[in-house]
Coordinates of C-alpha atoms in Angstrom, one line a residue:
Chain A
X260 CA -74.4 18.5 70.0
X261 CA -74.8 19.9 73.6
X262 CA -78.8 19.0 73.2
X263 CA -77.8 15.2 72.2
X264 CA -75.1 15.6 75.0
X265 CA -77.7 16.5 77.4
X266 CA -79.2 12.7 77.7
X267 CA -76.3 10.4 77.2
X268 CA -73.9 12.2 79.5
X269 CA -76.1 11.6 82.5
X270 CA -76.3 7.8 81.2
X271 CA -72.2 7.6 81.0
X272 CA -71.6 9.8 84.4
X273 CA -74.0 6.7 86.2
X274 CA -72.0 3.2 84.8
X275 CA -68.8 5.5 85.6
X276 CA -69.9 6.3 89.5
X277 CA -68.5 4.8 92.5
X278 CA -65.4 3.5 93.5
X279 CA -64.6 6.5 95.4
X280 CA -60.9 7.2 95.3
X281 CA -59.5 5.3 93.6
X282 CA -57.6 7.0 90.6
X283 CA -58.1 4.8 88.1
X284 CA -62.1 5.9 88.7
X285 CA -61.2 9.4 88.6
X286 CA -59.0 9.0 85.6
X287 CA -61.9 7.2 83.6
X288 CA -64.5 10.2 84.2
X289 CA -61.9 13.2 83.6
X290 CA -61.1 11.4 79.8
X291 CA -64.6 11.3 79.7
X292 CA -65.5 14.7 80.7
X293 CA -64.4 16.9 77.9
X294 CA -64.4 16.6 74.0
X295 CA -66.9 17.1 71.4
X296 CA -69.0 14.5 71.7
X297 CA -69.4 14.6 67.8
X298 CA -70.0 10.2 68.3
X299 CA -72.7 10.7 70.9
X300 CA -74.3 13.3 68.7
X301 CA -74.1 10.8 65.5
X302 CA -76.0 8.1 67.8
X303 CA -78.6 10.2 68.9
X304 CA -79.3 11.7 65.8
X305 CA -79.2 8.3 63.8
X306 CA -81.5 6.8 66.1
X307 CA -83.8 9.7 65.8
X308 CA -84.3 9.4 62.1
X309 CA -85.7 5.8 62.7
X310 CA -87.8 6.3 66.1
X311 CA -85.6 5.2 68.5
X312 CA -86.2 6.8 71.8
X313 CA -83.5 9.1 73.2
X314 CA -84.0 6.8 76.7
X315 CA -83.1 3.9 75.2
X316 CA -80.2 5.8 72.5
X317 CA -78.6 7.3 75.0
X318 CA -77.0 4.0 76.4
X319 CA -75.5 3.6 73.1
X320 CA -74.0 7.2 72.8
X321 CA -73.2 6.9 76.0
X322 CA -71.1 3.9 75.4
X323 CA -69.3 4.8 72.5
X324 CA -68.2 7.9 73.8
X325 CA -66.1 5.7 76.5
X326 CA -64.8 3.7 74.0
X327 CA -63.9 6.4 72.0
X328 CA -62.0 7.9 75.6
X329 CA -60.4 4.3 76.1
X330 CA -58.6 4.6 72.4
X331 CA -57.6 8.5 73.3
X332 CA -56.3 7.9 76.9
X333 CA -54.3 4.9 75.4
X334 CA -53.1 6.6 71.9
X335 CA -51.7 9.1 74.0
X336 CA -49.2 7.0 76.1
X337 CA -45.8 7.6 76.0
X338 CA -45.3 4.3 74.1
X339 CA -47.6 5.6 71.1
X340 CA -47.9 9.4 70.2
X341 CA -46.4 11.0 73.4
X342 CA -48.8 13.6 73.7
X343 CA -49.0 15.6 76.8
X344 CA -52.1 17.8 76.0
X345 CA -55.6 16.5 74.8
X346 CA -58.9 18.6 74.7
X347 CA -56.5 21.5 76.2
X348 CA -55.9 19.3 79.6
X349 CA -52.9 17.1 80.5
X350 CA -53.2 13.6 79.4
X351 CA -54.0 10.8 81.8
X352 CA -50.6 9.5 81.9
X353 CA -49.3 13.1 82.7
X354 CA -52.4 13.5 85.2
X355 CA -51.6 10.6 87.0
X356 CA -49.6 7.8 85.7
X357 CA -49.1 5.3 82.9
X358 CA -50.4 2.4 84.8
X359 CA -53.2 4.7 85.7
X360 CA -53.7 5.3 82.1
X361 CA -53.1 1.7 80.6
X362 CA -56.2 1.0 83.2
X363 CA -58.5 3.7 82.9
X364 CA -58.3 2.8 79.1
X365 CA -59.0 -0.7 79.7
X366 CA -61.8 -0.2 81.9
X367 CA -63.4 2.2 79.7
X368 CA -63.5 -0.6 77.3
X369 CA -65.2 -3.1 79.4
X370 CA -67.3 -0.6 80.6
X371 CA -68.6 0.3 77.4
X372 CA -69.4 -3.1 75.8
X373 CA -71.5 -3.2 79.5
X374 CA -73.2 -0.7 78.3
X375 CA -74.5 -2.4 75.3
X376 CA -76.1 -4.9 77.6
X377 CA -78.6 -2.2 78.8
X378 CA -82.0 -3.3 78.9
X379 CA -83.0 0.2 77.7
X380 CA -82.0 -0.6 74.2
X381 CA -84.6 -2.7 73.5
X382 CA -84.3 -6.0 72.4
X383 CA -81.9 -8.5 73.0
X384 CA -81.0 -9.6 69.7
X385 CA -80.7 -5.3 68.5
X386 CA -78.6 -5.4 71.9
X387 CA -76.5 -8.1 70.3
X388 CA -76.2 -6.5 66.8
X389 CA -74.6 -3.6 68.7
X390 CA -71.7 -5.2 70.5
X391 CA -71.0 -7.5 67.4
X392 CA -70.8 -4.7 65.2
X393 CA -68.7 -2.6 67.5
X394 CA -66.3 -5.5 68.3
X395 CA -65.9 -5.6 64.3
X396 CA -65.0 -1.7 64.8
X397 CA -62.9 -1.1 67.5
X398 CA -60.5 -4.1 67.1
X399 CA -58.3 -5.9 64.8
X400 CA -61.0 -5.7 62.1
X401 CA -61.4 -2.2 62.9
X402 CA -59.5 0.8 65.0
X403 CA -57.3 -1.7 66.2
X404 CA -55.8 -2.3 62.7
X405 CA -55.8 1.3 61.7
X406 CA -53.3 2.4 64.8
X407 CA -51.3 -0.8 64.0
X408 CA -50.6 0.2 60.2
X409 CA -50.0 3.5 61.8
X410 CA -47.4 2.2 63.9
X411 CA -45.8 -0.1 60.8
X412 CA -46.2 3.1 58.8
X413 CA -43.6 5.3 61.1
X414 CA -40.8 2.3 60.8
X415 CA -41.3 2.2 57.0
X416 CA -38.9 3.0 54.2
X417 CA -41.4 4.3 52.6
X418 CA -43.7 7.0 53.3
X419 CA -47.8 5.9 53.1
X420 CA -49.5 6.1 49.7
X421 CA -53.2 8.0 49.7
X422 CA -54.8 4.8 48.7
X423 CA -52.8 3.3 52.3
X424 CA -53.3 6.2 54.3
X425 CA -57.4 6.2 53.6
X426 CA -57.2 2.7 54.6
X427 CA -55.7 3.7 57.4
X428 CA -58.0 5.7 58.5
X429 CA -60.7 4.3 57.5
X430 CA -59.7 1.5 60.7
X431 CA -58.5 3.9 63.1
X432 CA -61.1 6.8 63.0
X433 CA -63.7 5.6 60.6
X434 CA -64.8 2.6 61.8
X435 CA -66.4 4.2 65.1
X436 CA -67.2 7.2 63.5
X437 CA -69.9 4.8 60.7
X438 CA -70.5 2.7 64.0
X439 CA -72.2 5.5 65.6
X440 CA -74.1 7.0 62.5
X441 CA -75.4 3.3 62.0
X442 CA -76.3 2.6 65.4
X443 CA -79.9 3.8 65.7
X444 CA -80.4 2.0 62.3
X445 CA -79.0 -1.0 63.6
X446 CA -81.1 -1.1 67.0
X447 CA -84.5 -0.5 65.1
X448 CA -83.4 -3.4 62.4
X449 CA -84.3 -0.8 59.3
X450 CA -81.8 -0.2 56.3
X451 CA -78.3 1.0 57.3
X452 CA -77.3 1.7 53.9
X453 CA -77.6 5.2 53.6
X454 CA -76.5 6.1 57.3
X455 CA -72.9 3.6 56.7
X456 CA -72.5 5.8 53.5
X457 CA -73.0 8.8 55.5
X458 CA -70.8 7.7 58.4
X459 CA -68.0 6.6 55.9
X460 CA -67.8 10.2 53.7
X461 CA -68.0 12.0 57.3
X462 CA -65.4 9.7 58.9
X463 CA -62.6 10.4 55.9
X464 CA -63.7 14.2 55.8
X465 CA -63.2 14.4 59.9
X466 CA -59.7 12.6 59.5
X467 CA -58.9 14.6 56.3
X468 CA -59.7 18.1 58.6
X469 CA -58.1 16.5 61.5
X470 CA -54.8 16.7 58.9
X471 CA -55.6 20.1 58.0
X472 CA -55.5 21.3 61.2
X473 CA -52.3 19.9 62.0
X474 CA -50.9 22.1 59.8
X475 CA -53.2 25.2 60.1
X476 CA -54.9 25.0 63.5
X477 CA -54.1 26.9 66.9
X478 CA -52.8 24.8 69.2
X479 CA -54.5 26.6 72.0
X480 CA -57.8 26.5 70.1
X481 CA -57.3 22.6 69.7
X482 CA -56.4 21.8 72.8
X483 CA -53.2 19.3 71.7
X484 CA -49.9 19.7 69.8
X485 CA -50.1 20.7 66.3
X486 CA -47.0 20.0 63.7
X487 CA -46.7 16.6 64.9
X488 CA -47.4 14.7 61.6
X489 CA -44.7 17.1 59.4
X490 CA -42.3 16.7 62.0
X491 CA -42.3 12.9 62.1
X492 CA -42.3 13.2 58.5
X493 CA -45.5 11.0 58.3
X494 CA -48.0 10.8 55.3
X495 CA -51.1 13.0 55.8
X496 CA -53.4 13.8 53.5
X497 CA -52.2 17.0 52.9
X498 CA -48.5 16.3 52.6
X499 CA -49.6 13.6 49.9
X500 CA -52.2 15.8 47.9
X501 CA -51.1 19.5 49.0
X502 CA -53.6 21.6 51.3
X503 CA -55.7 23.0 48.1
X504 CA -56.9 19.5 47.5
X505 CA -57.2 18.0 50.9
X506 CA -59.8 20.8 51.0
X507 CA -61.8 20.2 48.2
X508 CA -61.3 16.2 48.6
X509 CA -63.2 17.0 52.3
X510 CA -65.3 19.1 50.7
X511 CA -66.2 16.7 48.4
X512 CA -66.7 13.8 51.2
X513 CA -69.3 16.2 53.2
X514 CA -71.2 16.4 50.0
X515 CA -71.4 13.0 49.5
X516 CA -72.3 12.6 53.2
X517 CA -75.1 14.9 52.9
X518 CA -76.4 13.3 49.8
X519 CA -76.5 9.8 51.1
X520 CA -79.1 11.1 53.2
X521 CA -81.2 12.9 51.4
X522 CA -83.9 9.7 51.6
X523 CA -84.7 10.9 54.9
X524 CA -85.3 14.2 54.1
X525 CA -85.6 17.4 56.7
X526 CA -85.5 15.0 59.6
X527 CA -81.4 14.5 58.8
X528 CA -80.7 18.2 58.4
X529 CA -78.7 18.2 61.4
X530 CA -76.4 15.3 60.7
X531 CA -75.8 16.9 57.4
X532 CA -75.2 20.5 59.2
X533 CA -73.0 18.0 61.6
X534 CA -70.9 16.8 58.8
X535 CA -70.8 20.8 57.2
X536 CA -69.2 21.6 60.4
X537 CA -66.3 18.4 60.4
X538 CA -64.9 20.2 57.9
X539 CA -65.4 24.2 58.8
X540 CA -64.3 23.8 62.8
X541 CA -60.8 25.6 64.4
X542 CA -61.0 22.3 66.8
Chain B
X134 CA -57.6 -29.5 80.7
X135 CA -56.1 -30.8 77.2
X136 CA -59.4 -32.5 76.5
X137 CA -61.4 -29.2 77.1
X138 CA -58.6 -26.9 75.2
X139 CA -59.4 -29.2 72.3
X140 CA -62.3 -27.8 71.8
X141 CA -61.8 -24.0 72.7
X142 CA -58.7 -23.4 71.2
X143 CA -59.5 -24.2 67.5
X144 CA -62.7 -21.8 68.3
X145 CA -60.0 -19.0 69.5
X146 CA -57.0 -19.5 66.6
X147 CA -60.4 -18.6 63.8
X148 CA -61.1 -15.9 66.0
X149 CA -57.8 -14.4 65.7
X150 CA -56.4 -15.0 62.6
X151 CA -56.2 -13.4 59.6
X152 CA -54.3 -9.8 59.8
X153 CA -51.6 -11.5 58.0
X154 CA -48.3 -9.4 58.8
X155 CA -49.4 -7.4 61.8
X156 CA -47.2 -7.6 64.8
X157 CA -50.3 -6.9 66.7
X158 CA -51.8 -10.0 65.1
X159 CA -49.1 -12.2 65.4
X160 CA -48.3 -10.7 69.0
X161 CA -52.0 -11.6 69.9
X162 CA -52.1 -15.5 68.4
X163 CA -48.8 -15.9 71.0
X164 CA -50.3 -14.9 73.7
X165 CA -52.9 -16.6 73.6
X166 CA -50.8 -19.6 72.5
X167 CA -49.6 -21.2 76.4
X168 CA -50.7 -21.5 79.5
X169 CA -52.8 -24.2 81.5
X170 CA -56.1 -23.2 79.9
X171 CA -57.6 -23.3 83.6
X172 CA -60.2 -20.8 82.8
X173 CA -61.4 -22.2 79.5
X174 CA -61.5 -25.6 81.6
X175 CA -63.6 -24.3 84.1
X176 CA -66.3 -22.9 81.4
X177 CA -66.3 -26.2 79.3
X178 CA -67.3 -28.3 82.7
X179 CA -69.3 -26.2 84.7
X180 CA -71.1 -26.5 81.1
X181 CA -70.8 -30.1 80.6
X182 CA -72.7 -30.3 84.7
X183 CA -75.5 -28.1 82.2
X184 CA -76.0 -30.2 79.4
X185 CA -74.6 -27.2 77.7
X186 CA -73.0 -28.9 74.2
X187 CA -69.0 -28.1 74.4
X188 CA -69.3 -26.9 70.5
X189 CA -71.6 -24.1 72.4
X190 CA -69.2 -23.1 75.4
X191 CA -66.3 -23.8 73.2
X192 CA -66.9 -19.8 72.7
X193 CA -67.0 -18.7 76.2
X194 CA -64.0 -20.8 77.2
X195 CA -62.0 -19.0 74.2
X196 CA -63.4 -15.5 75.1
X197 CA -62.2 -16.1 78.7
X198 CA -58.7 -17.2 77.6
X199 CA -58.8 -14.1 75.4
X200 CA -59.6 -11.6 77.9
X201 CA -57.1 -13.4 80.3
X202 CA -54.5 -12.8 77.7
X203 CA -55.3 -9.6 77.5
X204 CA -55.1 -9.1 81.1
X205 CA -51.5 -10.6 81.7
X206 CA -50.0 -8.7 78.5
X207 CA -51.0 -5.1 80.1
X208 CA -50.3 -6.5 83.5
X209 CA -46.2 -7.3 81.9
X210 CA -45.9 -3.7 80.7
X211 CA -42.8 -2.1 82.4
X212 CA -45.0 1.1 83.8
X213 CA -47.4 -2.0 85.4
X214 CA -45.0 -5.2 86.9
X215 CA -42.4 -4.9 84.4
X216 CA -41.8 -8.5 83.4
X217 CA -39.9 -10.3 81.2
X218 CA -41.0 -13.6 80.8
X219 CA -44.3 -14.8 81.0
X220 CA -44.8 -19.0 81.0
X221 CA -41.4 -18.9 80.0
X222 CA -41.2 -16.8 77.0
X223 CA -40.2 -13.4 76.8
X224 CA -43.5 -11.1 77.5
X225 CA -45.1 -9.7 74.7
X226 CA -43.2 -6.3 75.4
X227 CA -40.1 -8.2 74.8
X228 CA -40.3 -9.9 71.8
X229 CA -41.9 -6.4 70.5
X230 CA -42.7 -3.5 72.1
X231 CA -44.7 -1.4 73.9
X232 CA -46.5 -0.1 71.8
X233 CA -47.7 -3.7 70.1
X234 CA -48.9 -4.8 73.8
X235 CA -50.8 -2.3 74.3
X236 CA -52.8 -2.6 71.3
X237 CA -52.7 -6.6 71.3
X238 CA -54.0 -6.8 74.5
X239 CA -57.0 -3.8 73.2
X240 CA -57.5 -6.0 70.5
X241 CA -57.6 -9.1 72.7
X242 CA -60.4 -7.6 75.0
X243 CA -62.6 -6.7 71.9
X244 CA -62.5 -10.1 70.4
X245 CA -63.5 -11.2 73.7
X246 CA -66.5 -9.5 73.8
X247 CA -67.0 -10.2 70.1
X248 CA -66.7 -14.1 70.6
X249 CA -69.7 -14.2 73.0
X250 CA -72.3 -12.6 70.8
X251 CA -71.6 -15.9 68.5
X252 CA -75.1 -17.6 67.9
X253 CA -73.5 -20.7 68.5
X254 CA -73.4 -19.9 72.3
X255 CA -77.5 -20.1 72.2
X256 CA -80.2 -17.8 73.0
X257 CA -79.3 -13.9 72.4
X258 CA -80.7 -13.6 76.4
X259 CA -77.8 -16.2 77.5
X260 CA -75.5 -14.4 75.5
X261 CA -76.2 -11.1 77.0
X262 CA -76.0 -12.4 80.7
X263 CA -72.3 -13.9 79.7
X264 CA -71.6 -10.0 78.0
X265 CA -73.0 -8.5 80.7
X266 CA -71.3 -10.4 84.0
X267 CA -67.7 -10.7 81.9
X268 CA -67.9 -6.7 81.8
X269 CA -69.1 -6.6 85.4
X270 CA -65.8 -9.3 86.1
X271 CA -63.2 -7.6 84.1
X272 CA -63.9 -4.0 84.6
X273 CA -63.9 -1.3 87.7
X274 CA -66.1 -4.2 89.6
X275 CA -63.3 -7.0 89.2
X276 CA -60.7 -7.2 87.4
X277 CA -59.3 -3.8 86.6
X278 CA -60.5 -2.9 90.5
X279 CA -57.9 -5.4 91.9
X280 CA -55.3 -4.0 89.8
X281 CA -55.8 -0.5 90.7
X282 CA -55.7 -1.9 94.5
X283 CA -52.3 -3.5 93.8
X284 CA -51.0 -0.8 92.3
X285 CA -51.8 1.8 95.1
X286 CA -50.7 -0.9 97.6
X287 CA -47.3 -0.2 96.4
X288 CA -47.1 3.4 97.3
X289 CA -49.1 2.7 100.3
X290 CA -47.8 3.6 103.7
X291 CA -48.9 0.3 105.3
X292 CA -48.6 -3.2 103.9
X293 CA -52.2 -4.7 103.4
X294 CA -54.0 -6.1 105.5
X295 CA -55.5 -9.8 105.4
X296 CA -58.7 -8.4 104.8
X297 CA -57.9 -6.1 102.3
X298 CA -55.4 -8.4 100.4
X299 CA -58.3 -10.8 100.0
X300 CA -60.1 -8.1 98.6
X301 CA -58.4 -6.8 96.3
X302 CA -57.2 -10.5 95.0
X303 CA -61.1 -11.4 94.7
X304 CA -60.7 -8.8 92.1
X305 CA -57.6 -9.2 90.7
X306 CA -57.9 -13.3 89.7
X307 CA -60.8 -14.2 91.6
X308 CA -63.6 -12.5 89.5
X309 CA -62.6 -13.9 86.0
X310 CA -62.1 -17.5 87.4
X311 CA -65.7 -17.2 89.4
X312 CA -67.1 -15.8 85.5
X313 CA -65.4 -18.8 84.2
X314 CA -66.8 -21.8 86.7
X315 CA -70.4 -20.2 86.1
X316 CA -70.6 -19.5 82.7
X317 CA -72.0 -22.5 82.2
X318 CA -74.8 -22.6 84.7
X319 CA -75.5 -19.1 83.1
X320 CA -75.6 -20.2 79.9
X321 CA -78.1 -23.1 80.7
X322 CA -80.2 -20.6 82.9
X323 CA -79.9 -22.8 85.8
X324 CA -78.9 -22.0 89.5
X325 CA -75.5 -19.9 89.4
X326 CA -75.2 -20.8 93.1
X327 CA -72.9 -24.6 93.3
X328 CA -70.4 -23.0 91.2
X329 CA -70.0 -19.2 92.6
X330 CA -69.2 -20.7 95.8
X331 CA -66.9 -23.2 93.9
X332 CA -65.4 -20.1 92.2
X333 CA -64.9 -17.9 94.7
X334 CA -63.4 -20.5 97.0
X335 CA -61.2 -22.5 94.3
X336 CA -59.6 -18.4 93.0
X337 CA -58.5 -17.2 96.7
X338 CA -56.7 -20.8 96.5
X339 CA -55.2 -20.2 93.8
X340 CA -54.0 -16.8 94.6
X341 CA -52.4 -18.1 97.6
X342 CA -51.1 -21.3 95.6
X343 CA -49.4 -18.4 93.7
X344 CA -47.9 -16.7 96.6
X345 CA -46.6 -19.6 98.0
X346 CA -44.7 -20.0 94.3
X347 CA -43.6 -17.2 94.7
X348 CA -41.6 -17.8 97.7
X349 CA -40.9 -21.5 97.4
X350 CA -41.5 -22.1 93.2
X351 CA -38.5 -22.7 90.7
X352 CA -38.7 -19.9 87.9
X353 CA -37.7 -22.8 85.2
X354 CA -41.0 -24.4 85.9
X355 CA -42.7 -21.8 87.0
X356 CA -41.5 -19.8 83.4
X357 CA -41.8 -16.3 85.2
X358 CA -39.4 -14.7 87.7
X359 CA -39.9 -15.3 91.3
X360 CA -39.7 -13.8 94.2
X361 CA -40.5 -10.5 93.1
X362 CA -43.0 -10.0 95.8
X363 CA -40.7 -10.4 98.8
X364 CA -38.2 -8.0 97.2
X365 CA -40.8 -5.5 96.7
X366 CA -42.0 -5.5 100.5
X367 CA -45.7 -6.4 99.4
X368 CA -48.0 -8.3 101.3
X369 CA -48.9 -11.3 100.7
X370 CA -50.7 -14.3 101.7
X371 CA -47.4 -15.4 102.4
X372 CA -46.0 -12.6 104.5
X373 CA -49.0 -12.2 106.7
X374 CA -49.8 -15.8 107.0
X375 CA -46.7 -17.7 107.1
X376 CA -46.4 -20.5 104.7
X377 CA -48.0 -23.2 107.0
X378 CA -50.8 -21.2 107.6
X379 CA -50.7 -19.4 103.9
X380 CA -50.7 -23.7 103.1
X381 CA -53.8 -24.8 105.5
X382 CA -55.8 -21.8 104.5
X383 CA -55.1 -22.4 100.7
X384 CA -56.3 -26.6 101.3
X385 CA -59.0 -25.9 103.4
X386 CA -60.3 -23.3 100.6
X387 CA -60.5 -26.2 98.3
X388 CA -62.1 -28.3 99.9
X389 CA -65.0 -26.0 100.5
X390 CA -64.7 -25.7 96.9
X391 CA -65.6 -29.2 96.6
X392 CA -68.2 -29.6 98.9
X393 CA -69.7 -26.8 96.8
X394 CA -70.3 -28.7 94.1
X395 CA -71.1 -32.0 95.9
X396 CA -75.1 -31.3 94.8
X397 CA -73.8 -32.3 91.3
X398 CA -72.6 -36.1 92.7
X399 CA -70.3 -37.7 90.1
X400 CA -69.7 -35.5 87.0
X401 CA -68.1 -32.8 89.1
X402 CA -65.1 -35.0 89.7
X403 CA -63.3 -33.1 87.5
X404 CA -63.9 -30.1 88.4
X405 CA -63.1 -31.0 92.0
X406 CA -59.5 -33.0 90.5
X407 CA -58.7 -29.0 89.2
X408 CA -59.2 -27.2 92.3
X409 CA -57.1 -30.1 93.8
X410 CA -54.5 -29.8 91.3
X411 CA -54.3 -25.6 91.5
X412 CA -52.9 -26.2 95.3
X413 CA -50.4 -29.0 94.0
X414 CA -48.7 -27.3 91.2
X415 CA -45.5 -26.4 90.5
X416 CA -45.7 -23.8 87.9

């Protein structure tokens, strides 16, 4: 992921530049300083596999990544999970403030739909498709709807069934995660079948392993609180299937990811060694 | 601005509904529900001066009164100006919480950009110029910078100055309402020049209209608290003017607004009526 890093950080560091000291400018490039990058990564690679230049991809990483930094900064507010810690660093609201926060978040949002406007992507109507489709997947269609259930879900008398939990999820980590694998698909206008297959298996695997490790993983090796779901007494995947089959249900997922792209042959071995790794990382 | 909001607001209430049950839903068809519709209103006749068909801007004008919804739910939030009422009904905090105005307002900036990839707007170019200078308006260029301003001004050591006060109020309301008075021209492809001036002229008005509320407005008709600014110690227009010379700075702003727009002879009446009326309003 470093190698796919390597050309859209540079992209995202320029449209975040300027604005000297202000801290809502500082706030936006420290949430997007650390992390994975495993949605960058997805871009790149998916645009690889149709012959999409890096150049021109890299605006499209580049952007989802602050997307993807505008739903953390603003998941972690006091006012929805609480968290104190993400990627091993305070939060922005514990950095700086909650109006800080609320605005940094925001800002990364228009900044990344900007972004998308990029001349570098090519042409205006695979520009277009772009911000369309993410609109669809970050709002109320989308991750927007997912953290809403999961609000209505911690009120509830009732505890989340699997089939409402993958739904769930599906909105609120999904529905970037298939965005990215689809995107280089989407810019050069070819068949996004197999990569929205791909990006769906890897997106319940990663949410899946996410639940895993909030039961099994070091917090220090994460980088945030672990225990969280059990002690809220939230639905997870593991409290509703036990950790045995969460495993093999992941398992299962990756396997189906991997297969979806088997049309594409040794060029997509590293999005399948990508989704192998989802489900084997301490993080 | 009836006769425009006839045509954007159907265009918006498709946009947003569905979501049946949501709070998040139903928090962001009410906040999108009042107001004076100035924005949309300036988008549907700078587009009318275009030839530009009103069932085509319809979309901008209901993406602009989106992402101004948005703006005015995060800006209530208690950790941002902490209000309760908001054109006279309790802020969206209020009626629910936090946690559901955060995410409304998220999900209100999306559908923004969302509604102006609709083909209806017209060529996929037009539409990108509209994506691109509404991120340019709402993010760390406009918008979002003018908040962040306001919100150090408040720890600051020294009230504002005139000069920087302007500034960061060029940002804060002026960027959006210049985005919504040449959206039009922009759409059409024509000279952007008439109506930026126009903007830029008829939003520092209307900024200092505001502060003058502030100080002389009735909170009944006004359906927000006043005199919050005063009791805060902030600078305003107001405090570093004096309300004569806040007053004579605020009408001789609109009428270079007018003049800006006297190229377009007759059909700008309108246009010229609003930035009349945004000087003579009570609320």
């Amino acid at each position: 992921m470093a190698q796919a890093a390597a050309f859209w950080r540079p992209v995202l560091a320029r449209a975040l530049a300027g604005h000297g000291d202000l801290p809502v400018a500082a706030a936006m490039r420290y949430a997007t300083g650390g992390g994975k990058g495993l949605r960058g990564f997805l871009v790149m690679q998916g645009a690889a596999l149709h012959g999409v230049a890096p150049e021109a991809a890299a605006w499209a990483a580049a952007a989802i990544e602050a997307l993807h930094a505008y739903s953390l900064i603003h998941d972690d507010l006091p006012c929805m999970d609480d968290d104190d810690l993400r990627r091993g660093q305070p939060t922005v609201h514990r950095k700086w403030d909650e109006a800080t926060a609320v605005l940094a978040g925001d800002a990364l949002q228009t900044a990344a739909f900007g972004m998308l406007c990029a001349p570098e992507l090519g042409p205006a109507e695979a520009r277009l498709r772009l911000i369309s489709t993410l609109s669809q997947a970050a709002g109320m269609a989308g991750m927007v709807r997912g953290q809403a259930l999961d609000i209505m879900a911690e009120s509830a008398a009732q505890p989340l069934t699997l089939d409402q939990i993958t739904d769930l999820q599906a909105g609120k980590t999904g529905a970037l995660i298939t965005w990215s694998a689809v995107a280089g698909a989407r810019l050069a206008g070819a068949d996004e079948r197999p990569l929205t297959a791909y990006g769906d298996a890897l997106g319940l695997a990663f949410q899946i392993a996410d639940d895993i490790l909030d039961v099994e993983g070091d917090s220090v090796a994460l980088g945030k609180a672990v225990g969280k779901d059990a002690a809220a007494g939230k639905a997870t995947f593991v409290s509703l299937l036990g950790l045995d089959a969460a495993r093999s249900r992941a398992a299962g997922l990756v396997e189906a990811a991997c297969a979806a792209l088997e049309c594409y042959g040794e060029p997509a071995i590293s999005l399948q060694e990508a989704a192998r790794f989802v489900i084997a990382r301490d993080r």
